[in-house]
Coordinates of C-alpha atoms in Angstrom, one line a residue:
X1 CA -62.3 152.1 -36.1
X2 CA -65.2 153.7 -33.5
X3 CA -65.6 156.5 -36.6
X4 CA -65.5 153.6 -39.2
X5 CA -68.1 151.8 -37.6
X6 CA -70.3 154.6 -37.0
X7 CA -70.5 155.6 -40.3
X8 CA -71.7 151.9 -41.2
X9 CA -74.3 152.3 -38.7
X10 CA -75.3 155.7 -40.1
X11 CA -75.6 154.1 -43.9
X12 CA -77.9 151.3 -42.5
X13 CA -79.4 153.8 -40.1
X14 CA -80.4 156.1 -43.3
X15 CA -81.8 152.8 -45.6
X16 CA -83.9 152.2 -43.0
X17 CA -85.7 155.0 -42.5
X18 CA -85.7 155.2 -46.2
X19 CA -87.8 151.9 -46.7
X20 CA -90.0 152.9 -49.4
X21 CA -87.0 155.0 -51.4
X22 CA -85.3 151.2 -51.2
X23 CA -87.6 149.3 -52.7
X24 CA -88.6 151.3 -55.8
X25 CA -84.7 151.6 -56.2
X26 CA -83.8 147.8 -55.7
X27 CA -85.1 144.6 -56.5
X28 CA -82.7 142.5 -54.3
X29 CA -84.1 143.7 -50.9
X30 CA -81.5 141.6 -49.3
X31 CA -78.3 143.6 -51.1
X32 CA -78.2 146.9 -49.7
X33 CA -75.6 148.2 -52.2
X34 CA -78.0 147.5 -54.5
X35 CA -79.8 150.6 -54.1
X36 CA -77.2 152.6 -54.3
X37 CA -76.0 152.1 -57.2
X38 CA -79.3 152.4 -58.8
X39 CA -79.2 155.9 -57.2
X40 CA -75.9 156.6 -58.7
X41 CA -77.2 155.4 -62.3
X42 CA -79.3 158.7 -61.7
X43 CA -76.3 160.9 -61.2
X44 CA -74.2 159.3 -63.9
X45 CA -77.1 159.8 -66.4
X46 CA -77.7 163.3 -65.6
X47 CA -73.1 163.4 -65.4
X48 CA -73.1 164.7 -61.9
X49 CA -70.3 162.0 -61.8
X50 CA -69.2 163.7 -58.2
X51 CA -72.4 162.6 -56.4
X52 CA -72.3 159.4 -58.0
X53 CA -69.0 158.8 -56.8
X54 CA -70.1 159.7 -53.1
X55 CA -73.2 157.3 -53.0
X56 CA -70.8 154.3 -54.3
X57 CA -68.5 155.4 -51.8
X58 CA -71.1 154.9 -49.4
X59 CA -72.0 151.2 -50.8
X60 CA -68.3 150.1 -50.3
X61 CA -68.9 151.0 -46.4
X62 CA -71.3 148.4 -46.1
X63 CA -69.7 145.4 -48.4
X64 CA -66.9 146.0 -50.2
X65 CA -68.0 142.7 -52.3
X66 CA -70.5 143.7 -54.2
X67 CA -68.6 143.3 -58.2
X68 CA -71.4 145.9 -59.1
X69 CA -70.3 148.6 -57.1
X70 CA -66.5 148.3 -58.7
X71 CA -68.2 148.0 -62.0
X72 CA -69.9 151.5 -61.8
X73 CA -67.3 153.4 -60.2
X74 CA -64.8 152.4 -63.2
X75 CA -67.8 153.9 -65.5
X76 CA -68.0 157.1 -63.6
X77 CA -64.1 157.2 -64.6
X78 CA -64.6 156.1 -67.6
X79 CA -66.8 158.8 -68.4
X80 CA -64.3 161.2 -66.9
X81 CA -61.6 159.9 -68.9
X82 CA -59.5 158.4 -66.2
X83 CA -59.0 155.1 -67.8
X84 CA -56.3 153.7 -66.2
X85 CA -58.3 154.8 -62.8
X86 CA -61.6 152.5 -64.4
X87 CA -59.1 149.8 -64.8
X88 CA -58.6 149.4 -61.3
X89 CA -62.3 149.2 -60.5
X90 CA -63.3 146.9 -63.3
X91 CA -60.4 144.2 -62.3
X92 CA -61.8 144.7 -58.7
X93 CA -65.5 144.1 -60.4
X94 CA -63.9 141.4 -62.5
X95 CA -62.2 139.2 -59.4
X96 CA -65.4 139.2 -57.8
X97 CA -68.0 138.6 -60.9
X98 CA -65.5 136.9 -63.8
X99 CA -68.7 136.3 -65.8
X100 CA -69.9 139.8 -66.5
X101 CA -70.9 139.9 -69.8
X102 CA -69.9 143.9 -70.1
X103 CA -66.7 143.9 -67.9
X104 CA -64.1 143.1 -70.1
X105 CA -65.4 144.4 -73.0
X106 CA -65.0 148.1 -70.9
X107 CA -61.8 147.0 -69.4
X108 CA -60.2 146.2 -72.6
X109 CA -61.4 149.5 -74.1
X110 CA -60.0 151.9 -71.0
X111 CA -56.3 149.4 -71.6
X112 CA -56.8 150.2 -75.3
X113 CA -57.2 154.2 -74.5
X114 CA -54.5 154.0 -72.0
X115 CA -52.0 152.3 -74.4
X116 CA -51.7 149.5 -72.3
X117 CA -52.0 147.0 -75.4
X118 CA -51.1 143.4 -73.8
X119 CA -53.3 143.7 -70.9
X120 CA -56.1 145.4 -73.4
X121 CA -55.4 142.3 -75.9
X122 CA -56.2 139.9 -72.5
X123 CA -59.4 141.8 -71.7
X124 CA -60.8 141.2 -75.1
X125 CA -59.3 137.8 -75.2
X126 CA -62.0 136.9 -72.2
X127 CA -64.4 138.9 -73.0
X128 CA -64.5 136.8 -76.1
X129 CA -64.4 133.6 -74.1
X130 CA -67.8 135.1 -71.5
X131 CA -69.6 136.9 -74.8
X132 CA -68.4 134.6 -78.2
X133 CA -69.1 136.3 -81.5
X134 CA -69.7 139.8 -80.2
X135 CA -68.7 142.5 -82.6
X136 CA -67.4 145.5 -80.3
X137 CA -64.6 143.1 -78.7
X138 CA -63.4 141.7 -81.8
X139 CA -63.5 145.7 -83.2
X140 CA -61.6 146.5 -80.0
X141 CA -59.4 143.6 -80.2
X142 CA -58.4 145.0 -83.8
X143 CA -57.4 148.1 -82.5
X144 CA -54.8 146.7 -80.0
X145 CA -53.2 144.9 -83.1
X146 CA -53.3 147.9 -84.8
X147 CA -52.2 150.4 -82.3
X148 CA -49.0 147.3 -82.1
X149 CA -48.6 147.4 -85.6
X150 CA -49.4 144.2 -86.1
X151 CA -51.8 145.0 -89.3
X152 CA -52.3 141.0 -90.3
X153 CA -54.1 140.4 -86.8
X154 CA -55.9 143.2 -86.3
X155 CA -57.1 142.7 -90.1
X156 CA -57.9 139.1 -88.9
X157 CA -60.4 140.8 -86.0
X158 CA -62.0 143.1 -87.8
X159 CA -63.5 141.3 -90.7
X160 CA -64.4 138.5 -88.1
X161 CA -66.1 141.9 -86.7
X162 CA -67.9 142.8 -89.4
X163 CA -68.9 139.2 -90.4
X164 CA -70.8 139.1 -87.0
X165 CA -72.4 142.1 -88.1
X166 CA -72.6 143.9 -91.3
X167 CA -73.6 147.4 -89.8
X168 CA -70.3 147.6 -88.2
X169 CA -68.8 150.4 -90.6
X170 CA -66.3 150.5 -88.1
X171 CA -64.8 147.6 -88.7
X172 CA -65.2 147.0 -92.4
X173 CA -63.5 150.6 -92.3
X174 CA -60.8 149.7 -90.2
X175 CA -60.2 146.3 -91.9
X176 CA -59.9 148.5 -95.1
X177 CA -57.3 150.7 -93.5
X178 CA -55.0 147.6 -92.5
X179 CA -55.0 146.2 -95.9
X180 CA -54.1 149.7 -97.4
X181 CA -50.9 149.1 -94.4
X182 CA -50.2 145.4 -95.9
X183 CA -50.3 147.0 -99.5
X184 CA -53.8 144.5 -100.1
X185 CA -55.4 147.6 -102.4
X186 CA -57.4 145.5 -104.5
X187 CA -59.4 144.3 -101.1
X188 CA -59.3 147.8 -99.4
X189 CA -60.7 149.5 -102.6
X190 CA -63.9 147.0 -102.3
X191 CA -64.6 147.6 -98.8
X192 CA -63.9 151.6 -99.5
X193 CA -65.9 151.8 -102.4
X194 CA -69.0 150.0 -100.2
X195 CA -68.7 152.8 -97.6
X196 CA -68.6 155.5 -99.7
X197 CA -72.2 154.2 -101.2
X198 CA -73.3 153.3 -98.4
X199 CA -72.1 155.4 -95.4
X200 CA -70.3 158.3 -97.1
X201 CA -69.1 160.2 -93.7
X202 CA -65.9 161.9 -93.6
X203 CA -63.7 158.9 -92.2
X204 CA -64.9 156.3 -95.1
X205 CA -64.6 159.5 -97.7
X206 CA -60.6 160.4 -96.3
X207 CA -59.7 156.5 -96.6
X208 CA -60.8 156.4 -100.0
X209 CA -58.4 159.5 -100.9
X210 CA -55.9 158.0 -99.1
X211 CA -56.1 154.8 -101.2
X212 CA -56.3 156.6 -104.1
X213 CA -53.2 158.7 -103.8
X214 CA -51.3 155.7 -102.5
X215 CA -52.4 154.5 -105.8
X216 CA -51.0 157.4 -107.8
X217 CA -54.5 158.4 -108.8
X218 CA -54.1 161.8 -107.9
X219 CA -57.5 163.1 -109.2
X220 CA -59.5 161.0 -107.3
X221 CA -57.3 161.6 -104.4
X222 CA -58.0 165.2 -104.2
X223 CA -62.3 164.3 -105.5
X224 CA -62.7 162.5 -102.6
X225 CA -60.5 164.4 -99.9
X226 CA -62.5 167.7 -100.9
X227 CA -65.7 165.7 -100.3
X228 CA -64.3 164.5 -97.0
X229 CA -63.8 168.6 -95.9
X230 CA -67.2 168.9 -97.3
X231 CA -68.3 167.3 -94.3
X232 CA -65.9 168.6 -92.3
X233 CA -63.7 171.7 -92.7
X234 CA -61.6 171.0 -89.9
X235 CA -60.6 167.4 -90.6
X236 CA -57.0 168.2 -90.8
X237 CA -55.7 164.9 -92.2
X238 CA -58.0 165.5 -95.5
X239 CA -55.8 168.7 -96.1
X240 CA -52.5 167.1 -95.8
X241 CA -54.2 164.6 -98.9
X242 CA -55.1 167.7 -101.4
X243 CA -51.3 169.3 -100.1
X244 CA -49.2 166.5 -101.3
X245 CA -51.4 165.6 -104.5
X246 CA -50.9 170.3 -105.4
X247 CA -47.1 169.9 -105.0
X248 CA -47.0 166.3 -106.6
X249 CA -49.0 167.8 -109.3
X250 CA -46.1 171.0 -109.2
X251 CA -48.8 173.6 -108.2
X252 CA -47.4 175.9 -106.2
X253 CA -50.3 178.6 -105.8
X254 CA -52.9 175.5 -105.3
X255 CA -50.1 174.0 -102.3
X256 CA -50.0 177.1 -101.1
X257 CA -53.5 178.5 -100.8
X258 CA -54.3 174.5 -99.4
X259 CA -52.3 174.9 -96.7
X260 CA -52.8 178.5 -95.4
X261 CA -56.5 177.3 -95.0
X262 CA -56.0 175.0 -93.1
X263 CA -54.0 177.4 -90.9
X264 CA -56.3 179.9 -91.3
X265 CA -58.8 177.7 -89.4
X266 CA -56.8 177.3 -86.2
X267 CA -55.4 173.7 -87.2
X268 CA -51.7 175.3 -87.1
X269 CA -49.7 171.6 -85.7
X270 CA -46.6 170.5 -86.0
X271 CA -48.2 168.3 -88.4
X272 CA -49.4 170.9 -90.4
X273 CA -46.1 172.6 -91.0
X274 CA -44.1 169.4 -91.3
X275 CA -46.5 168.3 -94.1
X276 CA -46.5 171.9 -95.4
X277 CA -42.8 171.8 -95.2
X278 CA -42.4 168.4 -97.3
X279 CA -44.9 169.7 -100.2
X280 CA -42.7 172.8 -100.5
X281 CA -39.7 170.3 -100.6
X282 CA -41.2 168.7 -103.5
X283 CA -41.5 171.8 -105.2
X284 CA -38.3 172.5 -104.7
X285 CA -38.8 175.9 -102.7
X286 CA -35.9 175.1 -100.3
X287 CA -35.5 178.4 -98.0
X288 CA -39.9 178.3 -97.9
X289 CA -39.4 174.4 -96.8
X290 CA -36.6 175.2 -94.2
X291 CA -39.1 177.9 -92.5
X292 CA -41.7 175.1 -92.6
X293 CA -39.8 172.6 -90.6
X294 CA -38.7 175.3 -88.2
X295 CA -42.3 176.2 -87.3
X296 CA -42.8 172.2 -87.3
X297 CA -40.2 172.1 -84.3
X298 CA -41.3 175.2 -82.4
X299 CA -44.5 173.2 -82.1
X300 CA -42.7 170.2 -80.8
X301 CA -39.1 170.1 -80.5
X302 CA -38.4 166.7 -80.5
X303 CA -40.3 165.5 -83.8
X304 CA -37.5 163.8 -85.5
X305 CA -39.2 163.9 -89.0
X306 CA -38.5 167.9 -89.3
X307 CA -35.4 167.3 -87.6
X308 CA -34.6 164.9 -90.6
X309 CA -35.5 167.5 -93.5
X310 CA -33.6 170.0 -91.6
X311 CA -30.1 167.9 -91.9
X312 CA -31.4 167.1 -95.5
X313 CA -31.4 171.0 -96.9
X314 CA -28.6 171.9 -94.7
X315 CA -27.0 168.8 -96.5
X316 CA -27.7 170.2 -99.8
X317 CA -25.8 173.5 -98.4
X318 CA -22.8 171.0 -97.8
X319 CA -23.0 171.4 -94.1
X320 CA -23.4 167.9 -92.4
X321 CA -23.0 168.4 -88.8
X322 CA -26.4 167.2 -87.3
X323 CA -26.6 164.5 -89.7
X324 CA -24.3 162.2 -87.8
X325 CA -26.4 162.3 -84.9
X326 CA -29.6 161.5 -86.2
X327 CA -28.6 158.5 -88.6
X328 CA -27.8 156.7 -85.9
X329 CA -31.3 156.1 -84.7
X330 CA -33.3 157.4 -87.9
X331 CA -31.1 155.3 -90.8
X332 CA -34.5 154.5 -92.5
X333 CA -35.5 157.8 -92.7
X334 CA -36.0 158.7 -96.3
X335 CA -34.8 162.7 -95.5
X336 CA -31.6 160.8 -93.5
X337 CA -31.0 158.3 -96.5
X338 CA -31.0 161.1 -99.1
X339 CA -29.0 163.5 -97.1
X340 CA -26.5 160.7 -96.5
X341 CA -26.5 160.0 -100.2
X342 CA -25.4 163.9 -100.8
X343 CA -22.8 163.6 -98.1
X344 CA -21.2 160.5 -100.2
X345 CA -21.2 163.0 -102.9
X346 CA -19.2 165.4 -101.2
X347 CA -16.9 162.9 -100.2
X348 CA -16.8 162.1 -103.8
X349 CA -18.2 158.4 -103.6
X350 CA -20.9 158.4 -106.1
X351 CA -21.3 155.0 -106.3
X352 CA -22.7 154.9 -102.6
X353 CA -23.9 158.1 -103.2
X354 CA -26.1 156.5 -105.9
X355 CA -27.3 153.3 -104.2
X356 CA -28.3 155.6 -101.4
X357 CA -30.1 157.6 -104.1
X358 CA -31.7 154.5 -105.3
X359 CA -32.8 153.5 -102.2
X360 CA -35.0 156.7 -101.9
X361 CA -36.6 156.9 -104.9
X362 CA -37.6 153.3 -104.5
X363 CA -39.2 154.1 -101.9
X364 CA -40.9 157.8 -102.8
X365 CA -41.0 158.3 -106.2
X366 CA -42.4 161.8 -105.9
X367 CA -38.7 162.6 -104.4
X368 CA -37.8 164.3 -107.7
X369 CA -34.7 165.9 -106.9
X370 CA -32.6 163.0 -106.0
X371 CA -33.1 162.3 -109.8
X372 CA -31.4 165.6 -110.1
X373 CA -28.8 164.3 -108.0
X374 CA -28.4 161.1 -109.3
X375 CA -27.6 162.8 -112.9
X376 CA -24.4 164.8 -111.2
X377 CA -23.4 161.8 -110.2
X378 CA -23.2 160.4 -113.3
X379 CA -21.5 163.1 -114.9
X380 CA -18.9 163.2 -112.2
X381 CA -18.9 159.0 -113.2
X382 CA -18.6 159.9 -116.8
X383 CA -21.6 157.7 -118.0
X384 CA -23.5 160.0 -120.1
X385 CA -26.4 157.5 -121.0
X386 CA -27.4 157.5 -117.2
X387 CA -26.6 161.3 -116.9
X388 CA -28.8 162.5 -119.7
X389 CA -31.9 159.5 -118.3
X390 CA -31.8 161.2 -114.9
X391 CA -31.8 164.8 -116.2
X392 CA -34.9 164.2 -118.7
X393 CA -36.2 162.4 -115.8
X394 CA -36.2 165.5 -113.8
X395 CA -37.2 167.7 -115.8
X396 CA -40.3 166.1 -117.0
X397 CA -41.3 166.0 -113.2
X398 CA -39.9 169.8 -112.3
X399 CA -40.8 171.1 -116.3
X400 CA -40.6 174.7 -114.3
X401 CA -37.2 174.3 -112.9
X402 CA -34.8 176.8 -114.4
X403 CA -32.0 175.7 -112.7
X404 CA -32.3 172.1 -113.9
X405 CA -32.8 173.1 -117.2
X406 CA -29.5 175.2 -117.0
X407 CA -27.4 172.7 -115.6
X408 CA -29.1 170.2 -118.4
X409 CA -28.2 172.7 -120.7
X410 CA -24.4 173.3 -119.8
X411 CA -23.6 169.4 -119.4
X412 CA -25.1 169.1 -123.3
X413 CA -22.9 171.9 -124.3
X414 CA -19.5 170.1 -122.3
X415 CA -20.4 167.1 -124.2
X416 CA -21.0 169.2 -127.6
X417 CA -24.9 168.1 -127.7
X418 CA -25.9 172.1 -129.1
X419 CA -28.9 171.5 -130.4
X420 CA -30.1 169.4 -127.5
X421 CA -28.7 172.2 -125.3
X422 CA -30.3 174.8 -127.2
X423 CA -33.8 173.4 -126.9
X424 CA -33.7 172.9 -123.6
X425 CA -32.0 176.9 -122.7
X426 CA -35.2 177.9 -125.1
X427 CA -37.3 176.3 -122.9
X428 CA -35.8 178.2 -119.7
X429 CA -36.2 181.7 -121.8
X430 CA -39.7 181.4 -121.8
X431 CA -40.1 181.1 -118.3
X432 CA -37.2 183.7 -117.7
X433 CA -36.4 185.9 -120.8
X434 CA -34.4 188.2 -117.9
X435 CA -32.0 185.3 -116.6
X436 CA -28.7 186.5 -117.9
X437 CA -27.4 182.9 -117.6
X438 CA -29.7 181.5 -119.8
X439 CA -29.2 184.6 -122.3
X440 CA -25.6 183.9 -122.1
X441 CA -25.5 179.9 -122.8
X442 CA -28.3 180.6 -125.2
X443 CA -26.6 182.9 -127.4
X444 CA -23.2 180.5 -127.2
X445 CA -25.4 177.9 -129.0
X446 CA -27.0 180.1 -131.6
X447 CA -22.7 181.1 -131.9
X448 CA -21.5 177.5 -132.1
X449 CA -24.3 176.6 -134.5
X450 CA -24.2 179.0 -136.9
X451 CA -20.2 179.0 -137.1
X452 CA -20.9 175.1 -138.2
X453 CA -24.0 176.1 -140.7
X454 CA -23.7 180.0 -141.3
X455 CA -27.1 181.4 -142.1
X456 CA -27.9 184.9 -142.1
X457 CA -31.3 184.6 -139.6
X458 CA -29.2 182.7 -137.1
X459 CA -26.9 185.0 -136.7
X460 CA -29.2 187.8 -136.4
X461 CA -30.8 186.1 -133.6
X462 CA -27.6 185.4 -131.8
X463 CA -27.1 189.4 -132.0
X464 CA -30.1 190.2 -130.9
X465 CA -29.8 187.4 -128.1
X466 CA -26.5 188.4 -126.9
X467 CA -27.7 192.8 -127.6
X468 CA -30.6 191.2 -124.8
X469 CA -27.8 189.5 -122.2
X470 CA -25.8 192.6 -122.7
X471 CA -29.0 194.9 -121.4
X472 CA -29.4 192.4 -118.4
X473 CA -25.8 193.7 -117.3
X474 CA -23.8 190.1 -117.9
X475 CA -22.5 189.2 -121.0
X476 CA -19.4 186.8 -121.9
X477 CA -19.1 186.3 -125.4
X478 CA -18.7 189.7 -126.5
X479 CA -15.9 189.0 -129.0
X480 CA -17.6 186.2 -130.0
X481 CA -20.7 188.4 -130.9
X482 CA -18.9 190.6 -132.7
X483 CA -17.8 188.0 -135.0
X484 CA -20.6 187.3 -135.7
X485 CA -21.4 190.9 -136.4
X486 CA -18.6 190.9 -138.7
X487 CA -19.9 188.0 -140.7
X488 CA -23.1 190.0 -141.0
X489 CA -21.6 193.1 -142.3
X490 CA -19.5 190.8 -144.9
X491 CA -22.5 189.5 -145.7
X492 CA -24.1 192.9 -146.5
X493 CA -21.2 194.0 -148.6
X494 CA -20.8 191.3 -150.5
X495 CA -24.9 191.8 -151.1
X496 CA -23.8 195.4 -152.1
X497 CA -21.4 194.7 -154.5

């Protein structure tokens, strides 16, 4: 107490002989403290934050009462990022002065930072009652909302935001972001496409290709997500846009070269190789995906997502073991959904297996493979109207896909549709004239075609295609070409005679 009290003497001691000092610092001769913070507001301008603390320090020795003291020591942390520690010393500031016109605006801010949303909310909730109409809360209050996912409200705030003032891109941005969450395009695409004119920086320019790929305008997507990295060649989130709009677009070398960029420039994340890993999903490069998702966990091992892709290709392998686990908490997990939907397969239930399918691609049309999957269902169900939609379904999204286009091809051929299997083993050639599979299924068309309509250049091109599967080292049909070899020498003779 002696020690306490000396140092109280030694504060008032100092002011005193500092008389001069004090009134060029202070207005309010008759509060001490006064000065001192005005001393401090030195410090915190120039951030020596440590010698501001000390002189506030000091103030609290002589009157721990003073709401302007508190208020400047929660800046100071603040400042230093200790926002729950700036809490403490604006509710001090606030007890003592409820009327401060800054107070809660900074509280609720430092909540909002902390993730403290309900007592954030209540900050801005008064601060709107001591300061009506003042756009920073009603911005701030918005992000609470949003931060709880509760996009209508925080929608609510920020237009009232921006009504109050028109300058606040912030909030007409923001406001533009919920209604992209509630699915309001036609309203977020206004706001966007003011911002863009009128404040093109890198957040307004990323929101736009975000809107734009949301509305399948793929294009436009990647225009405005390259002008976005324009402005900024680190902004990660732009190179996730251009990433899923390559592989939607079934450009692997584009994907590729868009992601090993971003890599390149040290923004390697576990939401880098997650994303990474779901465009090479879509392009159905399974092992390539697998090593994505891998990396993804080594960066954190608890992000459920890459889990979730993980069970799904381990799924497509048949193997099932982690995905009982997971669906228990992740059920609406579109990777979790599909890889259940393959399990039902396995277990031959295709109906399930189908409504899980569904249920996807409801969801994510740009899952193209459970179309693949929904086509074996069908077969497996015996509906060959559905079978043969699915298949042409996948195919026009995976064009490049031999094995689609084989497994197309040997369905048509089990339900004697030649031609139709022909064409699409043609198309497979060209992008593989060395896959003896296709060479083999190819040249038993050309067979089965030409034993129903026997022409002499059909059946020299089934030779020569089955003369080309036997050179790749795998050939099936060999009586079967010589047959037709037969046929063609009969021919000759009977030319001959």
């Amino acid at each position: 107490m002696f020690g306490k009290l000396k140092k109280l003497y030694d504060n008032i001691k100092h002011i005193n002989k500092s008389v001069d000092d004090y009134n060029k610092d202070s207005v309010i001769q008759s509060l001490p403290s006064v000065a001192y913070v005005n001393r401090a507001k030195k410090f915190i301008e120039a951030k020596d934050y440590d010698n501001a603390l000390n002189i506030l320090q000091s103030a609290l020795d002589i009157s721990n009462k003073d709401p302007l003291v508190y208020k400047y020591l929660g800046k100071i942390y603040e400042f230093k990022h200790e926002f729950l520690k700036a809490c403490e010393y604006y509710e001090q500031s606030a007890l003592l002065n409820a009327t401060d016109k800054e107070i809660w605006l900074r509280m609720g801010m430092c909540y909002l930072y902390s993730d403290v949303l309900d007592k954030a909310i209540e900050a801005f909730e008064k601060a709107d009652k001591v300061t009506p109409l003042n756009t920073d809360i009603y911005t701030g209050w918005g992000m609470a909302f949003m931060k709880q996912k509760k996009y209508s409200l925080a929608k609510d705030k920020f237009v009232i935001a921006a009504q109050i003032s028109k300058y606040n891109f912030t909030a007409i941005l923001l406001s533009a972001v919920m209604e992209m969450r509630l699915e309001e395009y036609t309203s977020a695409e206004e706001k966007l496409t003011f911002l863009v004119k009128v404040a093109p920086n890198e957040g307004s320019l990323y929101e736009y290709a975000h809107l734009k790929l949301l509305q399948n305008k793929y294009d436009e997507a990647e225009k405005y997500a390259l002008k976005a990295l324009d402005l900024n060649k680190l902004m990660l989130p732009a190179y996730l846009i251009t990433g899923e709009v390559y592989s939607i677009q079934k450009d692997y070398e584009k994907t590729e070269q868009n992601y090993k960029t971003a890599e390149d420039l040290g923004l390697d994340s576990d939401l880098l190789y997650y994303e990474w890993g779901k465009s090479l999903l879509r392009l159905l490069n399974f092992e390539q995906a697998r090593d994505k998702f891998e990396k993804a966990l080594e960066k954190d091992k608890n992000l459920t997502e890459a889990k979730a892709a993980l069970a799904l290709l381990d799924a497509y392998n048949g193997i099932f073991k982690n995905l009982d686990e997971l669906k228990e908490k992740n059920a609406d997990n579109l990777y979790i959904q599909e890889a259940m939907g393959v399990q039902f397969m396995n277990e031959h239930n295709y109906e399930l297996a189908i409504e899980m399918f569904k249920k996807v691609t409801d969801k994510d049309p740009s899952a193209s493979y459970v179309n693949y999957l929904l086509a074996q269902c069908y077969i497996y169900l015996n509906r060959p109207y559905k079978t043969r939609e699915y298949f042409d379904m996948f195919i026009s999204q995976n064009p490049k896909y031999i094995k689609g286009l084989i497994d197309y091809a040997k369905w048509l051929i089990n339900v004697s549709d030649f031609e139709e299997a022909q064409r699409k083993l043609k198309k497979a050639q060209r992008l593989d004239s060395d896959n003896a599979e296709v060479m083999n299924l190819l040249f038993l068309t050309h067979y089965t075609l030409v034993k129903k309509n026997i022409c002499e250049y059909n059946i020299k091109e089934a030779i020569l295609i089955g003369n080309k599967a036997l050179e790749l080292g795998k050939f099936d049909y060999l009586p079967q070409k010589q047959e037709l070899e037969d046929i063609l020498f009969q021919k000759y003779r009977e030319k001959v005679d």
